[in-house]
Coordinates of C-alpha atoms and ligand atoms in Angstrom, one line a residue:
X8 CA -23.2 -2.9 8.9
X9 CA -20.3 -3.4 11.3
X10 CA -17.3 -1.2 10.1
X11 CA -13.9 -3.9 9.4
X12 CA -10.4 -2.5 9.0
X13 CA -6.8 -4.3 7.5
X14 CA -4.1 -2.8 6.8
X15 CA -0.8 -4.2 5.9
X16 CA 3.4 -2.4 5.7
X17 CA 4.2 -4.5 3.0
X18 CA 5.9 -8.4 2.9
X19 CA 9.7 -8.8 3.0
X20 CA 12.1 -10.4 5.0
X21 CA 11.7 -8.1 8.1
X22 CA 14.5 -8.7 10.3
X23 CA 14.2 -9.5 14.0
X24 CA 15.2 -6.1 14.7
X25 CA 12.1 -4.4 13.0
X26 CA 9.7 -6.6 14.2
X27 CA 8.2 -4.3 16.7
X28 CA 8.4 -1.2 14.9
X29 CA 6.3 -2.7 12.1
X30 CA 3.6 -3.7 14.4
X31 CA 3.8 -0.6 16.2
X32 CA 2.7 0.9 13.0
X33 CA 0.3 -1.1 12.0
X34 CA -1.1 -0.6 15.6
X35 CA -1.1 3.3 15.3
X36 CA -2.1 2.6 11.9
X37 CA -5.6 1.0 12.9
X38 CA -6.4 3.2 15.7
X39 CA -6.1 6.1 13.7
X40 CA -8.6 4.1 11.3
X41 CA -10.9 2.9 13.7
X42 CA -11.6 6.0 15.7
X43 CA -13.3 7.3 12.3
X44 CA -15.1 4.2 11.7
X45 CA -16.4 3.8 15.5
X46 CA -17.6 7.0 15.2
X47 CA -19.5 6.7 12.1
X48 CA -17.0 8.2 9.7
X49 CA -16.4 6.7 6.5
X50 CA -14.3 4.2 4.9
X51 CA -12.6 6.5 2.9
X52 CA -11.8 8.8 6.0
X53 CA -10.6 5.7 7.2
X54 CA -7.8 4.5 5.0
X55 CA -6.6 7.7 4.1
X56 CA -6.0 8.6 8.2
X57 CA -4.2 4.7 8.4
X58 CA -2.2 5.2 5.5
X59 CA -0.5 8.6 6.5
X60 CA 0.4 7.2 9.7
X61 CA 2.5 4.3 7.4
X62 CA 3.6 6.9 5.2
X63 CA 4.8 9.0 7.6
X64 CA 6.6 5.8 9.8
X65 CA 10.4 5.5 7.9
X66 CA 10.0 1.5 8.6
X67 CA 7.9 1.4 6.2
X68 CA 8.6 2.0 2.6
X69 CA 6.3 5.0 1.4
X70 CA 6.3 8.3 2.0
X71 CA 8.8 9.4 4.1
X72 CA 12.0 6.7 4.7
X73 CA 10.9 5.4 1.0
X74 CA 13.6 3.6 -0.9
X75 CA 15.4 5.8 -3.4
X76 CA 15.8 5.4 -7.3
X77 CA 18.9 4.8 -9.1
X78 CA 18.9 8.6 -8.9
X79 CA 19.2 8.7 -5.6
X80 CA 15.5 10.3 -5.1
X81 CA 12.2 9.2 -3.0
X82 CA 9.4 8.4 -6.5
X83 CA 6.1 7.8 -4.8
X84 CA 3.3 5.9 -5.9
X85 CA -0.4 5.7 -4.6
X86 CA -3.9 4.5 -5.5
X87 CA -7.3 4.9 -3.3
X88 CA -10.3 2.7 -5.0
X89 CA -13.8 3.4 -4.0
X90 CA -15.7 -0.1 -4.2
X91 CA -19.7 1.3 -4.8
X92 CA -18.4 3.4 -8.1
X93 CA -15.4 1.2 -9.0
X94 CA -13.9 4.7 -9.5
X95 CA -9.9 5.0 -8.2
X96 CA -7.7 7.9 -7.9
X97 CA -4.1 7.3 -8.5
X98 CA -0.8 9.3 -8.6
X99 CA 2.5 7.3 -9.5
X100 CA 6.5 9.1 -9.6
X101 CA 5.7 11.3 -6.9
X102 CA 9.1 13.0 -6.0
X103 CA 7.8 15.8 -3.8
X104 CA 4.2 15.0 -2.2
X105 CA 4.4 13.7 1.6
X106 CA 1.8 11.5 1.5
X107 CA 0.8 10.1 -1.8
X108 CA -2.2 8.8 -0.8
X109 CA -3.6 12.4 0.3
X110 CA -2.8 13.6 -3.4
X111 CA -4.6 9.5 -4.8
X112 CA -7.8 11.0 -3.0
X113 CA -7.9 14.2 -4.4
X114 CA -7.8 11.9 -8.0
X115 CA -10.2 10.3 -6.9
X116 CA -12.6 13.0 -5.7
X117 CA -11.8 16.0 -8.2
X118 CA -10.5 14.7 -10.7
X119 CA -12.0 13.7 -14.5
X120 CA -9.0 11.1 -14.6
X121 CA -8.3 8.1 -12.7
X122 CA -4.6 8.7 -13.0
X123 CA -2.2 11.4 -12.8
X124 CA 1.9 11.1 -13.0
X125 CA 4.8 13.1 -12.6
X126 CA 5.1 17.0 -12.8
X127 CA 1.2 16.5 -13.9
X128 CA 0.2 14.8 -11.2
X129 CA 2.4 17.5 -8.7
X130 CA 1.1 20.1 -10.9
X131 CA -2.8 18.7 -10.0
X132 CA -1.8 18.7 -6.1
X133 CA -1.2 22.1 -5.9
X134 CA -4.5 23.3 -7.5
X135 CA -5.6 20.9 -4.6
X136 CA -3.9 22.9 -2.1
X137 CA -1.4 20.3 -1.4
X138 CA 1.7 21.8 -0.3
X139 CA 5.0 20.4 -2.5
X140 CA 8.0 19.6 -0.4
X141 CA 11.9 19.4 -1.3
X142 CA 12.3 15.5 -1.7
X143 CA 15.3 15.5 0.6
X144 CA 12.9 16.1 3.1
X145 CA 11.5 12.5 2.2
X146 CA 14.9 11.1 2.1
X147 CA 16.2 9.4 5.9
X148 CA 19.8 8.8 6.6
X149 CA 19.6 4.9 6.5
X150 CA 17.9 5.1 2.8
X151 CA 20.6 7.6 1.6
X152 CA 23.5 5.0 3.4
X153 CA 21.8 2.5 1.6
X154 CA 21.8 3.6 -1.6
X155 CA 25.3 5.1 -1.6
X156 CA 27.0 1.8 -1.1
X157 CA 24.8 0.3 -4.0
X158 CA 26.6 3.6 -6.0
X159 CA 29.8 2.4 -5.0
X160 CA 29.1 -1.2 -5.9
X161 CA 26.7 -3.1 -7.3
X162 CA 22.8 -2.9 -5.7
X163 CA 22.4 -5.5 -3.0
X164 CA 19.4 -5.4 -1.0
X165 CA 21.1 -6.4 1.9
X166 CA 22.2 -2.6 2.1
X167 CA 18.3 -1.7 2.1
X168 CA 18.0 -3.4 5.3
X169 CA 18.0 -6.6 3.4
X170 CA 14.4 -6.0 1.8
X171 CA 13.8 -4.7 -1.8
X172 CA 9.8 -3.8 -0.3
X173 CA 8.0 -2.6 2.5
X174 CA 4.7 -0.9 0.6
X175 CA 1.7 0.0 3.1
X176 CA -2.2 -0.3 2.8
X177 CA -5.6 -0.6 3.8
X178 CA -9.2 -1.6 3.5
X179 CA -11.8 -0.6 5.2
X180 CA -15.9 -0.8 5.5
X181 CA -18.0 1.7 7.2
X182 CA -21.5 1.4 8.9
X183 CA -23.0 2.6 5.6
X184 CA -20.8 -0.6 3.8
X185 CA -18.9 1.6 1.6
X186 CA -15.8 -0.5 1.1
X187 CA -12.6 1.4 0.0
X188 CA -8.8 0.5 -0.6
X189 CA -5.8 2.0 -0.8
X190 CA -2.2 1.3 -1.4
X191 CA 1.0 3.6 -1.1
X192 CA 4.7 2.5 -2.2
X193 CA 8.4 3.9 -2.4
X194 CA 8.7 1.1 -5.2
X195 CA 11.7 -1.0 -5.3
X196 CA 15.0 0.5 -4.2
X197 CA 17.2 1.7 -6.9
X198 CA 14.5 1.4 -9.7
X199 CA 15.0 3.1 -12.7
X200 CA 13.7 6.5 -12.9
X201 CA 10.1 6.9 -14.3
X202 CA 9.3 2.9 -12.7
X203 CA 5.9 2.1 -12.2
X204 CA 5.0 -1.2 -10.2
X205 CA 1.9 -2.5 -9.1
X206 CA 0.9 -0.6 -6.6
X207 CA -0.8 2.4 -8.0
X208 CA -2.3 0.2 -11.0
X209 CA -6.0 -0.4 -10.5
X210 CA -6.4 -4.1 -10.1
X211 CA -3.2 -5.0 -9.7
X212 CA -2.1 -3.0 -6.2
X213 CA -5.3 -2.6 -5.3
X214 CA -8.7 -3.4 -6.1
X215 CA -12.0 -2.8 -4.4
X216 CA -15.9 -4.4 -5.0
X217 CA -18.9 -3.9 -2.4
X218 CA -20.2 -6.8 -4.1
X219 CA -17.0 -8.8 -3.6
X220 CA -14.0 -7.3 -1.3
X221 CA -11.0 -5.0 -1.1
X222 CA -7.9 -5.9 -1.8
X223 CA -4.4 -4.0 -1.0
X224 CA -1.2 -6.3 -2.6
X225 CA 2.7 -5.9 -1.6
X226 CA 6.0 -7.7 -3.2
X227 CA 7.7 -7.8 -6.5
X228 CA 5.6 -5.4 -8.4
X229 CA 6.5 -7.2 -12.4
X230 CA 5.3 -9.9 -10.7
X231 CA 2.0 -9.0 -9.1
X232 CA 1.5 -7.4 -12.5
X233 CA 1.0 -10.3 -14.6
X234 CA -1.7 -11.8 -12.7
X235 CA -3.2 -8.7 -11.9
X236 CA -3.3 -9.9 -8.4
X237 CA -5.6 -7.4 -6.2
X238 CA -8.6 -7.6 -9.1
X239 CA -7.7 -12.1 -9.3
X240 CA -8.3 -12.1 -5.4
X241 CA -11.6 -10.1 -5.7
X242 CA -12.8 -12.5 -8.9
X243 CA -11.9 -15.6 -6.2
X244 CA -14.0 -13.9 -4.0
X245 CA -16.8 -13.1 -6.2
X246 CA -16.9 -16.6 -7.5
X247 CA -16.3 -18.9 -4.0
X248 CA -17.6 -19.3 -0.9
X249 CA -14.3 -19.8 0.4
X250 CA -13.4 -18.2 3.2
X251 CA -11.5 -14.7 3.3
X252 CA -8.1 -16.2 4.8
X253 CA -8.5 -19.4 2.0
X254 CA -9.1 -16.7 -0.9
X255 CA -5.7 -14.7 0.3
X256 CA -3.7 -18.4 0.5
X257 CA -5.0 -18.8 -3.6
X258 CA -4.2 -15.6 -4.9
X259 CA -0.6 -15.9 -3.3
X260 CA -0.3 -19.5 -4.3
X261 CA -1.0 -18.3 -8.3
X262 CA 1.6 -15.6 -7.9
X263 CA 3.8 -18.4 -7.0
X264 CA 3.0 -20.7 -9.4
X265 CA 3.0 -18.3 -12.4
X266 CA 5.4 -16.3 -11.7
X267 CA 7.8 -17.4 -9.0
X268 CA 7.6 -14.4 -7.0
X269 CA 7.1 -13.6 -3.4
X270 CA 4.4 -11.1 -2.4
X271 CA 1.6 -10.7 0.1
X272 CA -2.2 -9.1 0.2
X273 CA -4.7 -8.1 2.7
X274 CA -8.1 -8.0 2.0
X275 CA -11.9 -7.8 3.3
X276 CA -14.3 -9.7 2.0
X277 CA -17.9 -8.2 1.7
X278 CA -19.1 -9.0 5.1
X279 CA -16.0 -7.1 6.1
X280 CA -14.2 -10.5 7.0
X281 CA -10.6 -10.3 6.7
X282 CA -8.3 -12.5 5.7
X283 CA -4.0 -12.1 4.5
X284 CA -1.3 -14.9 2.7
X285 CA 2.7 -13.8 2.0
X286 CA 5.0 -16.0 0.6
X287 CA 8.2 -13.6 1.5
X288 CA 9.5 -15.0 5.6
X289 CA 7.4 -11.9 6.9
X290 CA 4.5 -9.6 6.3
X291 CA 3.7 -6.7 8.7
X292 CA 0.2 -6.6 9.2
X293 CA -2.9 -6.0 11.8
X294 CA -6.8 -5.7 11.6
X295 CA -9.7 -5.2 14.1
X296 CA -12.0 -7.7 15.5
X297 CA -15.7 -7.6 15.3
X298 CA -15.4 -7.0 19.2
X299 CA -13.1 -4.2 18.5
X300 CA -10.0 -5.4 19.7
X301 CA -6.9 -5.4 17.5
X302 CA -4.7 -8.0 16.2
X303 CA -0.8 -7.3 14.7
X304 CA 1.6 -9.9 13.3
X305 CA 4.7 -9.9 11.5
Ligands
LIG413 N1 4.9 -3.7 -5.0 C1 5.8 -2.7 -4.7 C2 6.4 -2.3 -6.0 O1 6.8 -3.2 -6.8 C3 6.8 -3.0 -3.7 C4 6.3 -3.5 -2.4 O2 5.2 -4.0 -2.4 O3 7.0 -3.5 -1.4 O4 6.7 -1.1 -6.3

């Protein structure tokens, strides 16, 4: 099986400015997944190592540079699905984990439950020798502006470097064809403490079936909710034998006709095709091609 690799840093209205520091890491982002996959390592390898480089990049909003809560704290949220087992790990209201998606695994992999939150969840990535951090340390100066001039006002996302998103993911295939996605998210600026989006919800951030594809979804998260977006774009490709780019315009184009929201996806199909839709003005996002090169647009 050729290896495929997608990853995406989430759909909003990216402004001219951050153009090239999105595709920068969507560019690191895929080298550091495709060096495993080239070499034989697996899919699951593979995302994890693409997604800590997003979560680690403040343009991006997940892990470290995440928007902050109405608190005025980074709340993380991640999910990893395994496509052979259907099996996903998921952690959501993460306030001191550094990358999300390292703790999602460890669900995943040691874990009798799919889903862990809160002190439970942080409580669980210790016992998995994941080192807690303060969540200042997850906080950047332009997040903490941001939010204080919401505090003095009224929340505009203008002050959030005029996006409300800006979640990352991946999917990836290996030689073997194990197909795995993941998604990681600092939610929606000045949420309410304790809220849970889409992105760490199986099927609806995220969704992954070897017989079908792997999905990874970004935008409005109450939105991409109700039509349970990442598990409807893996029924579409199930059922159709439309191509992986037409299967990303549907599942878009039923967000926006449902529910009026913006949002974007990436996905693979099972041949490890890739294909991505956004209806926001922008979506960071990059993949390989079957001759190895890569491809980034915003
Ligand atoms: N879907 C995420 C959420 O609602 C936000 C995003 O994709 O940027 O938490």
């Amino acid at each position: 099986m050729k290896p495929a690799l997608i990853v995406h840093g989430g759909a909003w209205d990216i402004p001219d400015v951050a153009v090239s520091a999105c595709k920068s890491g969507c560019e690191r982002a895929l080298t550091a997944g495709w060096q495993i996959l080239e070499a034989g390592g697996s899919a699951l390898d593979a995302i994890e190592a693409a997604v800590v480089i997003l979560e680690d990049d403040p343009v991006f909003d997940a892990g470290y540079g995440s928007h902050l809560n109405l608190d005025g704290r980074v709340e993380c949220d991640a999910i990893v699905m395994d496509g052979s087992t259907l099996r996903a790990g998921s952690a959501a209201t993460l306030q001191h984990v550094r990358n999300p998606v390292r703790l999602a695994r460890k669900v995943l992999e040691n874990c009798p439950h799919m889903m862990l939150v809160g002190d439970g969840a942080e409580r669980f990535a210790q016992e998995q020798v994941i080192k807690l951090c303060a969540n200042e340390e997850l906080v950047t100066d332009a997040e903490r502006e941001a939010w204080s001039k919401c505090k003095m006002g009224k929340h505009a996302s203008v002050f959030h470097r005029g996006h409300e998103q800006g979640t990352v993911g991946a999917v990836a295939m290996d030689r073997n064809g194990q197909l795995f996605a993941a998604t990681s998210t600092g939610g929606t600026c000045c949420k309410l403490p304790g809220r849970v989006g889409d992105s760490p919800l199986i099927g609806c951030g995220c969704y992954a079936d070897h017989e079908a594809g792997g999905v990874s979804c970004t935008g409005y998260g109450e939105a991409i909710m109700k039509i349970v977006m990442a598990k409807t774009a893996t029924d579409f490709l199930r059922q159709s034998s439309e191509s992986a780019m037409s299967v990303a315009r549907a599942s878009v184009d039923l967000l926006a006709s449902r529910t009026h929201a913006t949002g974007g996806l990436i996905l693979l199909d099972r041949q490890g095709n890739p294909g991505w839709a956004f209806n926001t003005p922008r979506m960071s996002y990059g993949y390989v091609q079957s001759d190895g090169s890569t491809v980034t647009g915003v």
